[in-house]
Amino acid sequence: MSEQVASLAQFLDLPVELLPDIVQHVVKPSHLAALCLVNQSFHTFAVPHLYERVFIYAWHKEGKAKVIQLFKTLAEYPHLAKHVQQLGTYASCLSPPIRDFPKALQSEEYDQVLEACLAGLRNCVNLRACTWTRHGSLTSSVLETLADCSRLQELEINGENTNYYDPSILPRFSHLHKLSLIMPSAAVASMLLPWARNTSETLRHLSVICKSSTRINDDILHDIAPHAANLEYAYFVGCPKLTHEGLWALLSSNYRGIVGLGMEGLSTAFNMGIFSENCNRSGALNRLRSITLTVDEHTSLVEWQQHVLNLFSPAPLQQFHISTVGGHVNHRLSDDFCSAIVSAHGSRLTRFSVHRMRMSINAIADICRRCVVLQQLFIVVEQNDMDELGACLSRAPRLRTIHINRPLDLGSEDVPRQSFEKMLSIAEQCPPTVRQLGFNTRVFQVERTSQRGDDGSVRTEVALTSYENPEIPEQFLVVRT
């Protein structure tokens, strides 16, 4: 007991200047809340971190009650609301949504919640990023209040406005650096041109996520292209009427140079050969660091892979993402294709991400061996290759995050006991830099503890524990940037 008291005394005697460095490594909100209660010094440094980013998801227990309580807190305590910078956020740039804003409330109760919501938003004077993606919960009054947030730079919203909000409000967000639209209606899509005009000096990141919608097409990209000269990141998902012509119009008007490009579920008429030739001739992708691609079941994979290699051959590529469209799993990523990517970009690649495509254990081993700065690896592994996987991963000296998927046609069941033991065995073979390991729908933290034996030798024990970070793991994001 006396040793515990002495240790506590030593901890409390730490210089106050060290507390910010300690607090910034605490990610779980409940842990931050506990730090706020230690003493006045911890309270001073922990409170800003606790309120800096707000995460509320539909799967959170009593999510609706938490949303209501959140906005009441922000409305009643401006000194706390001033710390809110991101009303939900993905990783370093993109916001996790207020997905569970309540809809099914009685009229009087809804009015009270909405009033608290608007007052809370007005008190968030330092708000930089906001995502509001729950269908039917975004209203004109919420949009107007957000438009008055002078420091707001990032916005992600549900684009289905019918009977919910006036899309003519959208161009008022004229200082955005990052814009993400989910399922835009025809009316919202028609606002992209005036919105692009208003944000032409500031907009750096544009993401549009549809679900087989024809509303985002070549004509729209032709229209906004003259106003997107400063764009650095462009991601389009599920836009079957968007071809190489529309995307080339957008890139050819850009003089900064695209850094991140996503082309997922675009038109079957998209000609990768022509697009690659245009980009290489103009140098449009000479700054490209991240690319996300999908391939559908009708694509001739051999020819397509060669066009893709040509597409980013001049790029200083750091992140590569590829998957099939939907649940199609017949395509296999060839060893030659993977080897060519690694030969051209292995010295820079920090992330190699493969979803819904089979790949060989030899290709995985080559990636781990030759991508010397690799930090994130997302792969699809056949069951009969699992025994060899740990040895492959051990060759990646800087690896931090691994996610393993089984092919979708084999099912995506949760981790049975024998699979958990297999994951633990793989984790034990990984380099000590690995901090996160996932399998199908599960994500674990990898923790290591050192044990000293009676003979003085030190042994490291590896354990898989629950994922604590409130942010959605990168491998589960719709748009991977």
Short mmCIF file of C-alpha atoms in Angstrom, two decimals:
data_model
loop_
_atom_site.label_atom_id
_atom_site.label_comp_id
_atom_site.label_asym_id
_atom_site.label_seq_id
_atom_site.Cartn_x
_atom_site.Cartn_y
_atom_site.Cartn_z
CA MET A 1 0.00 0.00 0.00
CA SER A 2 2.82 2.39 0.87
CA GLU A 3 4.42 1.69 -2.53
CA GLN A 4 1.14 2.62 -4.25
CA VAL A 5 0.94 5.87 -2.30
CA ALA A 6 4.54 6.67 -3.16
CA SER A 7 3.92 5.97 -6.86
CA LEU A 8 0.80 8.18 -6.81
CA ALA A 9 2.74 10.96 -5.12
CA GLN A 10 5.47 10.76 -7.75
CA PHE A 11 2.86 10.85 -10.53
CA LEU A 12 1.11 13.91 -9.08
CA ASP A 13 4.48 15.61 -8.74
CA LEU A 14 5.01 15.54 -12.50
CA PRO A 15 5.61 19.00 -14.02
CA VAL A 16 2.36 20.50 -15.29
CA GLU A 17 4.05 21.09 -18.65
CA LEU A 18 4.03 17.32 -19.28
CA LEU A 19 0.26 16.90 -18.87
CA PRO A 20 -0.68 17.98 -22.42
CA ASP A 21 1.67 15.32 -23.80
CA ILE A 22 0.11 12.69 -21.53
CA VAL A 23 -3.48 13.65 -22.30
CA GLN A 24 -3.07 13.63 -26.07
CA HIS A 25 -2.33 9.89 -25.98
CA VAL A 26 -5.68 9.12 -24.30
CA VAL A 27 -8.31 8.37 -26.98
CA LYS A 28 -11.28 6.76 -25.22
CA PRO A 29 -13.84 9.38 -24.11
CA SER A 30 -14.58 7.62 -20.82
CA HIS A 31 -10.87 7.70 -19.99
CA LEU A 32 -10.67 11.40 -20.82
CA ALA A 33 -13.71 12.00 -18.63
CA ALA A 34 -11.95 10.21 -15.77
CA LEU A 35 -8.85 12.37 -16.26
CA CYS A 36 -11.01 15.47 -15.89
CA LEU A 37 -11.81 14.35 -12.34
CA VAL A 38 -8.22 13.81 -11.12
CA ASN A 39 -7.54 17.39 -10.07
CA GLN A 40 -7.75 20.94 -11.38
CA SER A 41 -4.61 20.63 -13.50
CA PHE A 42 -5.82 17.49 -15.25
CA HIS A 43 -9.26 19.07 -15.68
CA THR A 44 -7.72 22.09 -17.39
CA PHE A 45 -5.91 20.00 -20.00
CA ALA A 46 -8.36 17.09 -20.41
CA VAL A 47 -11.60 19.01 -20.97
CA PRO A 48 -10.52 20.53 -24.32
CA HIS A 49 -9.53 17.08 -25.60
CA LEU A 50 -12.78 15.53 -24.37
CA TYR A 51 -14.92 18.00 -26.32
CA GLU A 52 -12.63 18.59 -29.29
CA ARG A 53 -14.19 15.75 -31.31
CA VAL A 54 -17.71 14.40 -30.82
CA PHE A 55 -18.66 10.87 -31.89
CA ILE A 56 -22.22 9.59 -31.83
CA TYR A 57 -23.17 6.63 -34.01
CA ALA A 58 -26.47 4.87 -34.62
CA TRP A 59 -25.11 1.72 -32.95
CA HIS A 60 -24.25 3.51 -29.72
CA LYS A 61 -26.43 2.39 -26.83
CA GLU A 62 -29.23 4.93 -26.23
CA GLY A 63 -27.92 6.95 -29.15
CA LYS A 64 -30.96 9.23 -29.44
CA ALA A 65 -30.81 10.16 -25.76
CA LYS A 66 -27.09 10.88 -26.09
CA VAL A 67 -27.65 13.19 -29.06
CA ILE A 68 -30.28 15.15 -27.14
CA GLN A 69 -28.06 15.38 -24.07
CA LEU A 70 -25.12 16.45 -26.21
CA PHE A 71 -26.90 19.42 -27.72
CA LYS A 72 -28.43 20.43 -24.41
CA THR A 73 -24.92 20.46 -22.93
CA LEU A 74 -23.55 22.52 -25.82
CA ALA A 75 -26.48 24.94 -25.55
CA GLU A 76 -26.28 25.40 -21.77
CA TYR A 77 -22.49 25.44 -21.35
CA PRO A 78 -20.81 27.69 -23.94
CA HIS A 79 -17.46 27.28 -22.17
CA LEU A 80 -17.56 23.61 -23.16
CA ALA A 81 -19.01 24.15 -26.64
CA LYS A 82 -16.12 26.44 -27.56
CA HIS A 83 -13.79 23.42 -27.47
CA VAL A 84 -15.74 21.53 -30.17
CA GLN A 85 -13.80 21.58 -33.42
CA GLN A 86 -15.14 18.50 -35.14
CA LEU A 87 -18.72 17.39 -34.71
CA GLY A 88 -17.70 13.86 -35.43
CA THR A 89 -14.49 13.07 -37.39
CA TYR A 90 -12.88 10.27 -39.47
CA ALA A 91 -8.99 9.85 -38.75
CA SER A 92 -7.02 13.18 -39.30
CA CYS A 93 -9.33 14.76 -41.89
CA LEU A 94 -12.77 13.27 -42.33
CA SER A 95 -15.92 13.61 -39.67
CA PRO A 96 -17.88 10.63 -38.24
CA PRO A 97 -21.47 11.58 -38.36
CA ILE A 98 -24.19 12.60 -36.02
CA ARG A 99 -25.96 9.59 -37.51
CA ASP A 100 -28.56 9.19 -34.83
CA PHE A 101 -30.15 12.64 -34.70
CA PRO A 102 -33.68 11.77 -33.59
CA LYS A 103 -36.49 11.93 -36.14
CA ALA A 104 -39.46 10.13 -34.61
CA LEU A 105 -40.36 12.63 -31.87
CA GLN A 106 -43.62 14.36 -31.03
CA SER A 107 -43.88 17.85 -32.50
CA GLU A 108 -43.40 19.76 -29.24
CA GLU A 109 -40.52 17.56 -28.13
CA TYR A 110 -38.90 17.81 -31.56
CA ASP A 111 -39.11 21.61 -31.46
CA GLN A 112 -37.37 21.63 -28.07
CA VAL A 113 -34.61 19.33 -29.31
CA LEU A 114 -34.16 21.38 -32.48
CA GLU A 115 -33.97 24.60 -30.46
CA ALA A 116 -31.28 23.10 -28.23
CA CYS A 117 -29.48 21.80 -31.30
CA LEU A 118 -29.40 25.22 -32.97
CA ALA A 119 -28.32 26.94 -29.76
CA GLY A 120 -25.60 24.33 -29.25
CA LEU A 121 -24.31 24.78 -32.80
CA ARG A 122 -24.21 28.57 -32.36
CA ASN A 123 -22.07 28.08 -29.25
CA CYS A 124 -19.56 25.95 -31.20
CA VAL A 125 -17.63 29.03 -32.23
CA ASN A 126 -14.52 27.04 -33.16
CA LEU A 127 -16.29 24.35 -35.21
CA ARG A 128 -14.11 23.34 -38.17
CA ALA A 129 -15.76 20.13 -39.39
CA CYS A 130 -19.29 18.77 -39.29
CA THR A 131 -20.96 15.68 -40.70
CA TRP A 132 -24.72 15.27 -40.72
CA THR A 133 -25.60 12.17 -42.71
CA ARG A 134 -28.71 10.66 -41.14
CA HIS A 135 -31.41 10.68 -43.78
CA GLY A 136 -34.22 13.09 -42.97
CA SER A 137 -32.58 14.74 -39.97
CA LEU A 138 -30.96 17.70 -41.73
CA THR A 139 -33.20 20.76 -41.92
CA SER A 140 -32.95 24.21 -43.43
CA SER A 141 -32.58 25.76 -39.99
CA VAL A 142 -29.65 23.48 -39.15
CA LEU A 143 -27.97 24.28 -42.47
CA GLU A 144 -28.47 28.01 -41.99
CA THR A 145 -26.95 27.82 -38.51
CA LEU A 146 -23.97 25.86 -39.78
CA ALA A 147 -23.51 28.33 -42.65
CA ASP A 148 -23.03 31.04 -40.03
CA CYS A 149 -20.15 29.12 -38.39
CA SER A 150 -17.31 31.33 -39.56
CA ARG A 151 -14.56 28.72 -39.04
CA LEU A 152 -16.32 25.76 -40.67
CA GLN A 153 -14.04 24.25 -43.31
CA GLU A 154 -15.27 20.67 -43.71
CA LEU A 155 -18.84 19.56 -44.36
CA GLU A 156 -20.33 16.11 -45.01
CA ILE A 157 -24.10 15.88 -45.45
CA ASN A 158 -26.86 13.65 -46.70
CA GLY A 159 -27.76 14.95 -50.14
CA GLU A 160 -31.37 13.82 -50.17
CA ASN A 161 -33.14 17.10 -49.45
CA THR A 162 -36.72 16.45 -50.55
CA ASN A 163 -39.14 17.66 -47.85
CA TYR A 164 -36.23 18.29 -45.47
CA TYR A 165 -34.13 21.28 -46.51
CA ASP A 166 -33.77 23.96 -49.14
CA PRO A 167 -30.77 23.12 -51.35
CA SER A 168 -30.34 26.78 -52.33
CA ILE A 169 -28.76 27.26 -48.86
CA LEU A 170 -25.78 25.09 -49.81
CA PRO A 171 -23.79 27.64 -51.87
CA ARG A 172 -23.69 29.83 -48.75
CA PHE A 173 -20.96 27.52 -47.47
CA SER A 174 -18.42 29.49 -49.46
CA HIS A 175 -15.20 28.89 -47.52
CA LEU A 176 -15.13 25.09 -47.42
CA HIS A 177 -11.88 23.21 -47.85
CA LYS A 178 -13.57 19.81 -47.87
CA LEU A 179 -17.03 18.81 -49.11
CA SER A 180 -18.62 15.34 -49.03
CA LEU A 181 -22.10 14.63 -50.43
CA ILE A 182 -23.92 11.37 -49.81
CA MET A 183 -26.76 10.33 -52.11
CA PRO A 184 -27.32 13.79 -53.65
CA SER A 185 -30.79 14.43 -55.03
CA ALA A 186 -31.25 16.04 -58.44
CA ALA A 187 -31.86 19.39 -56.72
CA VAL A 188 -28.66 19.12 -54.67
CA ALA A 189 -26.68 17.98 -57.72
CA SER A 190 -27.91 21.08 -59.55
CA MET A 191 -26.38 23.22 -56.79
CA LEU A 192 -22.87 21.88 -57.44
CA LEU A 193 -22.13 24.50 -60.09
CA PRO A 194 -23.00 27.63 -58.03
CA TRP A 195 -21.43 25.96 -55.01
CA ALA A 196 -18.21 25.28 -56.95
CA ARG A 197 -18.14 28.92 -58.08
CA ASN A 198 -18.38 30.11 -54.47
CA THR A 199 -15.70 27.74 -53.17
CA SER A 200 -13.32 27.94 -56.12
CA GLU A 201 -10.57 29.62 -54.08
CA THR A 202 -10.75 27.33 -51.04
CA LEU A 203 -12.08 23.87 -51.98
CA ARG A 204 -9.34 21.22 -51.87
CA HIS A 205 -11.31 18.00 -51.31
CA LEU A 206 -14.51 16.80 -53.04
CA SER A 207 -16.20 13.46 -52.34
CA VAL A 208 -19.48 12.33 -53.88
CA ILE A 209 -20.99 9.03 -52.75
CA CYS A 210 -23.99 7.75 -54.70
CA LYS A 211 -25.74 4.41 -54.86
CA SER A 212 -25.99 3.70 -58.56
CA SER A 213 -27.46 7.16 -59.07
CA THR A 214 -27.35 8.79 -62.53
CA ARG A 215 -27.42 12.33 -61.11
CA ILE A 216 -23.64 12.75 -61.08
CA ASN A 217 -22.49 12.52 -64.68
CA ASP A 218 -19.99 13.87 -67.19
CA ASP A 219 -22.00 17.05 -67.80
CA ILE A 220 -21.85 18.07 -64.14
CA LEU A 221 -18.09 17.55 -63.97
CA HIS A 222 -17.62 19.50 -67.20
CA ASP A 223 -19.61 22.36 -65.64
CA ILE A 224 -17.73 22.52 -62.33
CA ALA A 225 -14.25 21.86 -63.80
CA PRO A 226 -13.37 25.55 -64.43
CA HIS A 227 -14.08 26.25 -60.74
CA ALA A 228 -12.09 23.29 -59.37
CA ALA A 229 -8.60 24.41 -60.31
CA ASN A 230 -7.43 24.23 -56.69
CA LEU A 231 -8.82 20.75 -56.02
CA GLU A 232 -6.31 18.26 -54.59
CA TYR A 233 -8.54 15.31 -53.63
CA ALA A 234 -11.40 13.96 -55.75
CA TYR A 235 -13.41 10.84 -54.87
CA PHE A 236 -16.45 9.52 -56.72
CA VAL A 237 -18.28 6.38 -55.56
CA GLY A 238 -21.25 4.67 -57.23
CA CYS A 239 -21.70 7.07 -60.16
CA PRO A 240 -22.60 4.81 -63.15
CA LYS A 241 -22.97 7.73 -65.56
CA LEU A 242 -19.52 9.14 -64.88
CA THR A 243 -16.94 8.17 -67.52
CA HIS A 244 -13.32 8.97 -68.26
CA GLU A 245 -14.46 12.03 -70.21
CA GLY A 246 -16.06 13.77 -67.22
CA LEU A 247 -13.22 12.89 -64.86
CA TRP A 248 -10.62 14.03 -67.38
CA ALA A 249 -12.46 17.35 -67.77
CA LEU A 250 -12.13 17.84 -64.01
CA LEU A 251 -8.43 16.92 -63.89
CA SER A 252 -7.44 18.84 -67.02
CA SER A 253 -8.69 22.10 -65.51
CA ASN A 254 -6.69 21.55 -62.34
CA TYR A 255 -3.37 23.32 -62.04
CA ARG A 256 -2.42 22.35 -58.48
CA GLY A 257 -2.18 18.66 -59.29
CA ILE A 258 -4.38 15.94 -57.79
CA VAL A 259 -2.94 14.32 -54.66
CA GLY A 260 -5.73 11.80 -53.95
CA LEU A 261 -8.05 10.22 -56.54
CA GLY A 262 -10.91 7.74 -56.04
CA MET A 263 -12.80 6.03 -58.87
CA GLU A 264 -15.21 3.45 -57.49
CA GLY A 265 -18.24 2.03 -59.24
CA LEU A 266 -18.13 4.40 -62.20
CA SER A 267 -19.53 3.82 -65.69
CA THR A 268 -18.83 0.53 -67.45
CA ALA A 269 -17.94 2.78 -70.41
CA PHE A 270 -15.02 4.25 -68.46
CA ASN A 271 -11.98 3.73 -70.70
CA MET A 272 -8.94 3.33 -68.47
CA GLY A 273 -6.61 3.28 -71.48
CA ILE A 274 -7.71 6.68 -72.78
CA PHE A 275 -7.81 8.14 -69.29
CA SER A 276 -4.29 6.88 -68.54
CA GLU A 277 -2.96 8.27 -71.81
CA ASN A 278 -4.49 11.70 -71.19
CA CYS A 279 -3.16 11.90 -67.63
CA ASN A 280 0.36 10.83 -68.60
CA ARG A 281 0.52 13.21 -71.54
CA SER A 282 -0.49 16.18 -69.39
CA GLY A 283 1.27 15.22 -66.15
CA ALA A 284 -2.07 15.51 -64.31
CA LEU A 285 -1.11 12.84 -61.77
CA ASN A 286 2.52 13.82 -61.18
CA ARG A 287 1.65 14.70 -57.54
CA LEU A 288 -0.63 11.71 -56.93
CA ARG A 289 0.00 10.06 -53.55
CA SER A 290 -3.21 8.03 -53.06
CA ILE A 291 -5.43 6.17 -55.52
CA THR A 292 -8.58 4.10 -55.00
CA LEU A 293 -9.90 1.87 -57.79
CA THR A 294 -12.61 -0.72 -58.37
CA VAL A 295 -12.95 -3.29 -61.11
CA ASP A 296 -16.22 -4.92 -62.19
CA GLU A 297 -16.90 -8.44 -63.37
CA HIS A 298 -17.03 -7.45 -67.05
CA THR A 299 -13.56 -5.90 -67.10
CA SER A 300 -10.72 -7.61 -68.94
CA LEU A 301 -8.39 -7.68 -65.97
CA VAL A 302 -5.08 -8.23 -67.80
CA GLU A 303 -5.54 -5.22 -70.07
CA TRP A 304 -7.03 -3.08 -67.28
CA GLN A 305 -4.12 -3.78 -64.93
CA GLN A 306 -1.61 -2.62 -67.54
CA HIS A 307 -3.52 0.63 -68.08
CA VAL A 308 -3.61 1.18 -64.31
CA LEU A 309 0.14 0.66 -64.00
CA ASN A 310 0.64 3.22 -66.77
CA LEU A 311 -1.80 5.61 -65.08
CA PHE A 312 0.24 6.16 -61.95
CA SER A 313 3.71 5.26 -63.25
CA PRO A 314 4.92 8.90 -62.90
CA ALA A 315 3.23 9.38 -59.50
CA PRO A 316 5.00 9.45 -56.10
CA LEU A 317 2.40 6.94 -54.89
CA GLN A 318 2.14 6.26 -51.14
CA GLN A 319 -1.28 4.61 -50.78
CA PHE A 320 -2.87 2.05 -53.09
CA HIS A 321 -6.46 0.80 -52.69
CA ILE A 322 -8.29 -1.65 -54.94
CA SER A 323 -11.51 -3.67 -54.72
CA THR A 324 -14.23 -5.18 -56.87
CA VAL A 325 -17.67 -3.64 -57.33
CA GLY A 326 -20.26 -5.06 -54.93
CA GLY A 327 -19.79 -8.64 -53.80
CA HIS A 328 -18.12 -9.97 -56.94
CA VAL A 329 -15.14 -12.12 -55.93
CA ASN A 330 -14.03 -13.98 -59.06
CA HIS A 331 -11.24 -11.54 -59.92
CA ARG A 332 -7.81 -12.34 -58.56
CA LEU A 333 -5.09 -9.73 -58.21
CA SER A 334 -2.20 -11.13 -60.20
CA ASP A 335 1.25 -11.59 -58.70
CA ASP A 336 2.77 -9.74 -61.65
CA PHE A 337 0.51 -6.73 -61.08
CA CYS A 338 1.35 -6.55 -57.37
CA SER A 339 5.04 -7.02 -58.12
CA ALA A 340 4.99 -4.19 -60.68
CA ILE A 341 3.38 -1.81 -58.17
CA VAL A 342 5.93 -2.73 -55.52
CA SER A 343 8.85 -2.39 -57.95
CA ALA A 344 7.72 1.09 -58.99
CA HIS A 345 6.48 2.44 -55.64
CA GLY A 346 7.60 0.12 -52.85
CA SER A 347 10.08 2.60 -51.40
CA ARG A 348 7.20 5.01 -50.67
CA LEU A 349 4.09 2.87 -50.12
CA THR A 350 2.72 3.24 -46.59
CA ARG A 351 -0.64 1.55 -47.29
CA PHE A 352 -1.52 -1.39 -49.53
CA SER A 353 -5.25 -2.11 -49.41
CA VAL A 354 -7.08 -4.93 -51.20
CA HIS A 355 -10.81 -5.59 -50.64
CA ARG A 356 -13.02 -8.27 -52.20
CA MET A 357 -10.20 -9.56 -54.44
CA ARG A 358 -8.21 -12.71 -53.90
CA MET A 359 -4.43 -12.50 -53.86
CA SER A 360 -1.72 -15.08 -53.37
CA ILE A 361 0.40 -15.52 -50.25
CA ASN A 362 3.46 -14.96 -52.46
CA ALA A 363 2.19 -11.50 -53.43
CA ILE A 364 1.60 -10.66 -49.76
CA ALA A 365 5.11 -11.82 -48.86
CA ASP A 366 6.59 -9.67 -51.64
CA ILE A 367 4.66 -6.60 -50.46
CA CYS A 368 5.88 -7.07 -46.88
CA ARG A 369 9.46 -7.68 -47.93
CA ARG A 370 9.92 -4.84 -50.44
CA CYS A 371 7.59 -2.09 -49.15
CA VAL A 372 10.11 -0.94 -46.57
CA VAL A 373 7.96 1.85 -45.06
CA LEU A 374 4.64 -0.03 -45.14
CA GLN A 375 2.43 0.84 -42.15
CA GLN A 376 -1.06 -0.40 -43.13
CA LEU A 377 -1.93 -3.63 -44.92
CA PHE A 378 -5.50 -4.68 -45.74
CA ILE A 379 -5.70 -8.02 -47.56
CA VAL A 380 -7.96 -10.90 -48.58
CA VAL A 381 -6.45 -14.23 -47.53
CA GLU A 382 -7.53 -17.76 -48.44
CA GLN A 383 -8.03 -20.08 -45.48
CA ASN A 384 -5.27 -22.44 -46.59
CA ASP A 385 -2.78 -19.54 -46.62
CA MET A 386 -3.41 -18.44 -43.03
CA ASP A 387 -0.64 -20.64 -41.58
CA GLU A 388 1.98 -18.85 -43.70
CA LEU A 389 0.68 -15.32 -43.13
CA GLY A 390 2.47 -14.58 -39.85
CA ALA A 391 5.89 -15.27 -41.36
CA CYS A 392 5.08 -12.91 -44.24
CA LEU A 393 3.99 -10.09 -41.93
CA SER A 394 7.14 -10.44 -39.85
CA ARG A 395 9.12 -9.08 -42.81
CA ALA A 396 7.45 -5.64 -42.67
CA PRO A 397 9.53 -3.72 -40.09
CA ARG A 398 7.25 -0.65 -39.78
CA LEU A 399 3.86 -2.29 -40.04
CA ARG A 400 1.28 -0.86 -37.59
CA THR A 401 -2.16 -1.96 -38.81
CA ILE A 402 -3.27 -5.23 -40.43
CA HIS A 403 -6.75 -6.27 -41.51
CA ILE A 404 -7.48 -9.71 -42.90
CA ASN A 405 -10.62 -10.65 -44.79
CA ARG A 406 -11.84 -14.00 -46.00
CA PRO A 407 -13.27 -14.01 -49.56
CA LEU A 408 -16.89 -12.87 -49.38
CA ASP A 409 -18.25 -16.02 -50.98
CA LEU A 410 -17.00 -17.89 -47.90
CA GLY A 411 -19.10 -15.72 -45.59
CA SER A 412 -18.17 -12.92 -43.20
CA GLU A 413 -19.05 -14.63 -39.95
CA ASP A 414 -17.69 -13.27 -36.70
CA VAL A 415 -14.45 -14.64 -35.27
CA PRO A 416 -14.92 -18.17 -33.90
CA ARG A 417 -12.66 -19.35 -31.11
CA GLN A 418 -10.21 -21.17 -33.36
CA SER A 419 -9.88 -18.07 -35.57
CA PHE A 420 -9.18 -15.89 -32.54
CA GLU A 421 -6.37 -18.22 -31.56
CA LYS A 422 -5.07 -18.07 -35.11
CA MET A 423 -5.16 -14.26 -35.00
CA LEU A 424 -3.22 -14.31 -31.73
CA SER A 425 -0.63 -16.61 -33.28
CA ILE A 426 -0.27 -14.23 -36.23
CA ALA A 427 0.05 -11.24 -33.87
CA GLU A 428 2.84 -13.00 -31.99
CA GLN A 429 4.81 -13.31 -35.24
CA CYS A 430 4.28 -9.67 -36.27
CA PRO A 431 6.93 -7.01 -35.70
CA PRO A 432 6.57 -5.11 -32.39
CA THR A 433 5.37 -2.02 -34.29
CA VAL A 434 1.96 -3.62 -34.96
CA ARG A 435 -0.75 -2.04 -32.80
CA GLN A 436 -3.97 -3.11 -34.54
CA LEU A 437 -5.12 -6.41 -36.05
CA GLY A 438 -8.48 -7.09 -37.66
CA PHE A 439 -10.24 -10.14 -39.05
CA ASN A 440 -13.45 -9.76 -41.10
CA THR A 441 -15.77 -7.62 -38.94
CA ARG A 442 -13.63 -7.63 -35.80
CA VAL A 443 -10.82 -5.26 -34.86
CA PHE A 444 -8.39 -5.81 -31.96
CA GLN A 445 -5.70 -3.78 -30.31
CA VAL A 446 -2.38 -5.57 -30.04
CA GLU A 447 -0.84 -5.13 -26.61
CA ARG A 448 2.56 -6.32 -25.44
CA THR A 449 3.80 -6.72 -21.89
CA SER A 450 7.25 -7.71 -20.75
CA GLN A 451 7.69 -10.37 -18.09
CA ARG A 452 10.99 -11.03 -16.29
CA GLY A 453 11.63 -14.66 -15.44
CA ASP A 454 13.32 -16.03 -12.35
CA ASP A 455 16.51 -16.41 -14.35
CA GLY A 456 16.49 -12.71 -15.28
CA SER A 457 15.42 -13.26 -18.88
CA VAL A 458 12.73 -10.97 -20.32
CA ARG A 459 9.80 -12.47 -22.20
CA THR A 460 7.21 -10.47 -24.20
CA GLU A 461 3.59 -11.59 -24.02
CA VAL A 462 1.17 -10.56 -26.79
CA ALA A 463 -2.56 -10.08 -26.20
CA LEU A 464 -5.49 -9.05 -28.40
CA THR A 465 -7.77 -6.60 -26.60
CA SER A 466 -10.87 -4.59 -27.45
CA TYR A 467 -10.56 -1.72 -29.90
CA GLU A 468 -10.78 1.50 -27.88
CA ASN A 469 -10.37 4.31 -30.40
CA PRO A 470 -13.75 6.02 -30.99
CA GLU A 471 -12.87 6.64 -34.63
CA ILE A 472 -14.07 4.18 -37.25
CA PRO A 473 -11.16 1.99 -38.38
CA GLU A 474 -9.83 3.09 -41.76
CA GLN A 475 -10.61 -0.25 -43.41
CA PHE A 476 -14.34 0.19 -42.81
CA LEU A 477 -14.67 3.67 -44.32
CA VAL A 478 -16.64 4.11 -47.54
CA VAL A 479 -14.06 6.59 -48.82
CA ARG A 480 -10.48 5.65 -47.96
CA THR A 481 -8.20 8.66 -48.24
#
